[in-house]
CSV table of C-alpha atoms in Angstrom, one decimal:
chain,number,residue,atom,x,y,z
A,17,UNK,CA,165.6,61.1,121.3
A,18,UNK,CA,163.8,63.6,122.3
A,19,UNK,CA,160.4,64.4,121.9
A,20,UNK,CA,157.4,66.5,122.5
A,21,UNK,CA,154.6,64.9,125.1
A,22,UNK,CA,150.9,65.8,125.3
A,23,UNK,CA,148.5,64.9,126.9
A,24,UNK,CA,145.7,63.4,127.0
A,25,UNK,CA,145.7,61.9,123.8
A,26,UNK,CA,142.5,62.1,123.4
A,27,UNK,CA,140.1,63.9,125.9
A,28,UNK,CA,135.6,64.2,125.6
A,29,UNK,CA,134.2,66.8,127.5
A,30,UNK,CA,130.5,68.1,127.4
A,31,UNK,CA,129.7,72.1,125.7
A,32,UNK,CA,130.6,74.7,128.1
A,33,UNK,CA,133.2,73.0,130.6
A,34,UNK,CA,136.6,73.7,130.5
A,35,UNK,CA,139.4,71.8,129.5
A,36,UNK,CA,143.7,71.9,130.2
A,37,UNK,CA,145.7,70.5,127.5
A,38,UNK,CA,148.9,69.7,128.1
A,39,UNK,CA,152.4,69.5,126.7
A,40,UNK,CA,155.6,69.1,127.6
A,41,UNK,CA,158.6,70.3,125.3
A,42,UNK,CA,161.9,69.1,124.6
A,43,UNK,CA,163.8,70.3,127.6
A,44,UNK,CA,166.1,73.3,126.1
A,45,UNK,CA,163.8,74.6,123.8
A,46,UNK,CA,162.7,78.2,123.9
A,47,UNK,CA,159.7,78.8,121.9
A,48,UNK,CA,156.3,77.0,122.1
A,49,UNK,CA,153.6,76.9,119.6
A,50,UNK,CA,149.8,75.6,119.7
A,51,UNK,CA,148.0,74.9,116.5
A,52,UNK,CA,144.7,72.7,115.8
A,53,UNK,CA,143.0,70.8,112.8
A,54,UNK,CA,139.5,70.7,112.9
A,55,UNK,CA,139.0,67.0,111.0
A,56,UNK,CA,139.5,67.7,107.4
A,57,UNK,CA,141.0,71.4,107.5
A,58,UNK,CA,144.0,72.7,107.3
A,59,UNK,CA,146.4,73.2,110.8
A,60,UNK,CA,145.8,76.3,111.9
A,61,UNK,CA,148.0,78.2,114.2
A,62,UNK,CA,146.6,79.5,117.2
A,63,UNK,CA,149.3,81.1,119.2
A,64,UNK,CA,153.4,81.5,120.4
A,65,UNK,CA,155.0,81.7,123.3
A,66,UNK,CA,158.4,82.8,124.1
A,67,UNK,CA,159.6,84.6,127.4
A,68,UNK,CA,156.5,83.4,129.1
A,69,UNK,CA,154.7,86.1,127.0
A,70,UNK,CA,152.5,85.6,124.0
A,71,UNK,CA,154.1,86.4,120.8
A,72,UNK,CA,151.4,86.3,118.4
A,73,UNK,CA,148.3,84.9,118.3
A,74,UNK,CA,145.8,84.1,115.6
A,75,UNK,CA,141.9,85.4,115.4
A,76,UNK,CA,141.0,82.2,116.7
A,77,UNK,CA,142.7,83.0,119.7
A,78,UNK,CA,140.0,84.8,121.3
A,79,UNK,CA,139.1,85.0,125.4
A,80,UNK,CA,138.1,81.6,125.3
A,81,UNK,CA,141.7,80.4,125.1
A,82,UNK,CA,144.8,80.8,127.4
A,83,UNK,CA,148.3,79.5,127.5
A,84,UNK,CA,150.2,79.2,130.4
A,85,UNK,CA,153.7,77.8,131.2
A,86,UNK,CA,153.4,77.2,135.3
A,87,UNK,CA,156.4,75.6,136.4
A,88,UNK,CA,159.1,75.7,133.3
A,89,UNK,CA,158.5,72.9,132.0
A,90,UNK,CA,154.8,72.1,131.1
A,91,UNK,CA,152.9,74.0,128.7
A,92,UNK,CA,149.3,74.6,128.8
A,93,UNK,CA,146.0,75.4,126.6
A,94,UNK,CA,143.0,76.1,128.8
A,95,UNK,CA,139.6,76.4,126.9
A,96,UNK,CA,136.8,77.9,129.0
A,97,UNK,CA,133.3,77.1,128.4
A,98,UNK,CA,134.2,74.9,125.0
A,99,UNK,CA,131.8,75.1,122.3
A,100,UNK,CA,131.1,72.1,120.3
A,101,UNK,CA,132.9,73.6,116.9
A,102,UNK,CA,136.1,73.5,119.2
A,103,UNK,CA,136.4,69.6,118.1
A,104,UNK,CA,139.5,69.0,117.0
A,105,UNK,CA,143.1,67.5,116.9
A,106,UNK,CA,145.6,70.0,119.2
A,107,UNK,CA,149.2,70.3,118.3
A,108,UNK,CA,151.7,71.1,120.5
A,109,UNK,CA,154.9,72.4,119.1
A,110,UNK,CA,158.9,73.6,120.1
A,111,UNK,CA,161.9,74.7,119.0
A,112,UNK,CA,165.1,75.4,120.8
A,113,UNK,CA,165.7,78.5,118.3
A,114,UNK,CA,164.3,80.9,116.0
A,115,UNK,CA,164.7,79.6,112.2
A,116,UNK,CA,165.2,76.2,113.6
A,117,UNK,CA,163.2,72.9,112.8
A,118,UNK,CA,159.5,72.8,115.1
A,119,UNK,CA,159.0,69.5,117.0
A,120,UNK,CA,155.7,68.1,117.4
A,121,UNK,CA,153.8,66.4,119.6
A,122,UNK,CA,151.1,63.3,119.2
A,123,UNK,CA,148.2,65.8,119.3
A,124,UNK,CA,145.0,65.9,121.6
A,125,UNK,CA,142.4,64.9,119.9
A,126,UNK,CA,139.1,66.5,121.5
A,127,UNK,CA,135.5,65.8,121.5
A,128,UNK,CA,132.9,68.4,122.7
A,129,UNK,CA,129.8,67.1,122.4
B,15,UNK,CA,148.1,86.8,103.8
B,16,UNK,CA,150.3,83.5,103.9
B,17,UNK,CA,149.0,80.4,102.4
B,18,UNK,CA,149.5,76.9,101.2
B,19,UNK,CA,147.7,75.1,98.6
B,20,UNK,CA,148.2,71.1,98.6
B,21,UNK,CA,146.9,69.0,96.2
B,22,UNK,CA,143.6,67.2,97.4
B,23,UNK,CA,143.8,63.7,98.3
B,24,UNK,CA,143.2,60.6,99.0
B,25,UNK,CA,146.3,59.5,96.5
B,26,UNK,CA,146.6,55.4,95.9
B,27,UNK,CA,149.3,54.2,95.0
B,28,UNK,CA,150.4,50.3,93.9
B,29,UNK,CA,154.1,49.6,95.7
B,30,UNK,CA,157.5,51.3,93.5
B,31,UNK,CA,154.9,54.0,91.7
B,32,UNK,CA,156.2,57.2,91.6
B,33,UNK,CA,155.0,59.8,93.7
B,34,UNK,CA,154.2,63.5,93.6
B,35,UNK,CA,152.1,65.7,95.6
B,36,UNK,CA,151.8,69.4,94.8
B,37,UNK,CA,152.2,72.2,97.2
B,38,UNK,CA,152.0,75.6,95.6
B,39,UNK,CA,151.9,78.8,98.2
B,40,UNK,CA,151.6,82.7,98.7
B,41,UNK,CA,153.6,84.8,101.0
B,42,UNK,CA,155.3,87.8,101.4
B,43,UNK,CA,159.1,88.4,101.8
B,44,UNK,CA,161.0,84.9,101.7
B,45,UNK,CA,159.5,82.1,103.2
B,46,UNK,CA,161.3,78.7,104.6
B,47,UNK,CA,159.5,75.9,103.1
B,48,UNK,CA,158.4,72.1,104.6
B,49,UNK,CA,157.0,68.6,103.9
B,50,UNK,CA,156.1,67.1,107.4
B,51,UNK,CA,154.6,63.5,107.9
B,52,UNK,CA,152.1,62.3,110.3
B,53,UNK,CA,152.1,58.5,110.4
B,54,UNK,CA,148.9,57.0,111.8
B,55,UNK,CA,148.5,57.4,115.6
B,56,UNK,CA,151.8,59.6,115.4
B,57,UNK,CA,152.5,63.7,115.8
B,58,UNK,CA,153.6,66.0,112.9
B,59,UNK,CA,157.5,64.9,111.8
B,60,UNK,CA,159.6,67.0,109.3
B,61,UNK,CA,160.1,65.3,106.5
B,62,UNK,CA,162.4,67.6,104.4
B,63,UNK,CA,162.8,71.4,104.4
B,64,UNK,CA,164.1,74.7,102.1
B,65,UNK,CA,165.3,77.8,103.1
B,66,UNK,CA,166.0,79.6,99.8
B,67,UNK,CA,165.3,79.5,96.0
B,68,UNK,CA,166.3,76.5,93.9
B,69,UNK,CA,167.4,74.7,97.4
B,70,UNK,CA,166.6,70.9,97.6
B,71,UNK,CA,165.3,69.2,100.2
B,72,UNK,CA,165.6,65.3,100.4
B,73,UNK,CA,165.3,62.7,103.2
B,74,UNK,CA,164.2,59.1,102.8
B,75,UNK,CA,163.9,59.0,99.3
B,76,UNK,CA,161.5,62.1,99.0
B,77,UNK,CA,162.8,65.2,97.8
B,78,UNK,CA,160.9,68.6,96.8
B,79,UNK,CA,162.8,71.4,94.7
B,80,UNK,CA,162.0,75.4,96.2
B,81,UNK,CA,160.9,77.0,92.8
B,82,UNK,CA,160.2,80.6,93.4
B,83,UNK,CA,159.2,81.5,89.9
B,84,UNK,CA,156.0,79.0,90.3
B,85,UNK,CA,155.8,79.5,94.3
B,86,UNK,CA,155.7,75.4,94.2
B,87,UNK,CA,157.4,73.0,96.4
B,88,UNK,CA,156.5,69.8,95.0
B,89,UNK,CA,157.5,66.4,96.5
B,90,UNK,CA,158.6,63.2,95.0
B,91,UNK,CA,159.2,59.8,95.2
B,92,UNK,CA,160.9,57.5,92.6
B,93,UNK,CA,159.5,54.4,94.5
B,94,UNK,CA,156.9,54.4,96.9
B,95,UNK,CA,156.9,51.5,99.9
B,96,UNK,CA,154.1,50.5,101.8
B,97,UNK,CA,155.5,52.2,105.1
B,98,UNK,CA,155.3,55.8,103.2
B,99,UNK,CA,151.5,55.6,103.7
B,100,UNK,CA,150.9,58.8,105.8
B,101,UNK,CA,149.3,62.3,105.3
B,102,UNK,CA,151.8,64.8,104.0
B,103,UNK,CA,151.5,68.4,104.8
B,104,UNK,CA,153.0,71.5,102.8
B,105,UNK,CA,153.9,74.3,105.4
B,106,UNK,CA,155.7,77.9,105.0
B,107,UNK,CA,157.4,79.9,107.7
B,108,UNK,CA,157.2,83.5,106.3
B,109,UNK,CA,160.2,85.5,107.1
B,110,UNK,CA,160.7,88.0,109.0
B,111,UNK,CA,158.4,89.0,111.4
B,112,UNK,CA,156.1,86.1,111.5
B,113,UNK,CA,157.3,84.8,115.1
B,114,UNK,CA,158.2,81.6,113.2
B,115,UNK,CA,154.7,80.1,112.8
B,116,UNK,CA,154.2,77.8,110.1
B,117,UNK,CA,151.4,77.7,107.9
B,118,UNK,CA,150.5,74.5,106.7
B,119,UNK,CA,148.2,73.5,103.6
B,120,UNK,CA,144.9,70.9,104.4
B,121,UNK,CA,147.3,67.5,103.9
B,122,UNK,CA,147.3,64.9,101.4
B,123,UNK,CA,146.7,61.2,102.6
B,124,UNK,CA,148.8,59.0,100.6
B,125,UNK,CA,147.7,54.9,101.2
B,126,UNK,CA,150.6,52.5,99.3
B,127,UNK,CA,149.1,48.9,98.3
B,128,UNK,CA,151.5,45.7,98.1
């Protein structure tokens, strides 16, 4: 069946270096999502991607983040200069249509410290 | 704006209780409603989904009723088994105009003893 892949699963990195998440959706689908949950909070969105454009993005969202889809098939959250409250799991998300079921991925679970 | 509201965990449960976790929300226009699963070590799986009013959702025993006069999507289980322990999330997708996103409430961590 298939599924959503990110990587790493789980990646530490020390306060103010940058980081590349990575996901790779389910081959046909069209729209890709990024949330987080810091431990214990809710998932949050953070942005959406369709027509290698931003859709939306939330206030977290801010100049610190980027998304990127390089080659078609690999999707990408770059966090410059991470800050330590940036700890958190990272969800990767797709879905081949609009009003259709989101796939997930494992998460990225990272560590600034 | 959009939100979820799930009833706080943990919840411990002996094997065959019955289960229910609330989920009560606030949005605008007509939200698509969801229970999604995350077994341990595993990503976010849909467990069962609504798209309108009085709509139920069921898959693997749970089931959760889309009640629009109490903005509650409530799941259930007659008998839980040791395999359901998992955290549960409550999510919306506000419709239209929200790019799809979902909104999910904080999770509820369900642990099932033989």
């Amino acid at each position: 069946e298939p599924e959503v892949t990110q990587t790493p699963s789980h990646q530490v990195t020390q306060m103010g270096q940058e980081v590349i998440l990575r996901c790779v959706p389910i081959s046909n689908h069209l729209y890709f999502y990024w949330y987080r949950q810091i431990l214990g909070q809710k998932v949050e969105f953070l942005v959406s991607f369709y027509n290698n454009e931003i859709s939306e993005k939330s206030e977290i969202f801010d100049d610190q983040f980027s998304v990127e889809r390089p080659d078609g098939s690999n999707f990408t959250l770059k966090i410059r200069s991470t800050k330590l409250e940036d700890s958190a799991m990272y969800f990767c998300a797709s879905r081949p249509t609009v009003n259709t079921e989101a796939f997930f991925g494992q998460g990225t679970r990272l560590t600034v410290v | 704006g959009d939100s979820v509201t799930q009833m706080e965990g943990p919840v411990t449960l002996s094997e065959e209780a019955f289960l229910t976790i609330n989920c009560t929300y606030t949005a605008t226009g007509y939200p698509s409603l969801f229970w999604y699963v995350q077994y341990p070590g595993e990503g976010l799986q849909l467990l069962l989904k609504a798209t309108k009013a009085d709509d139920k959702g069921s898959n693997k025993g749970f089931e959760a009723t889309y009640r629009k006069e109490t903005t509650s999507f409530h799941l259930e289980k007659g008998s839980v088994q040791v395999s359901d322990s998992a955290v549960y999330f409550c999510a919306l997708m506000a419709l239209p105009g929200s790019n799809y996103k979902l909104t999910f409430g904080k999770g509820t961590l369900l642990t099932v003893n033989p």
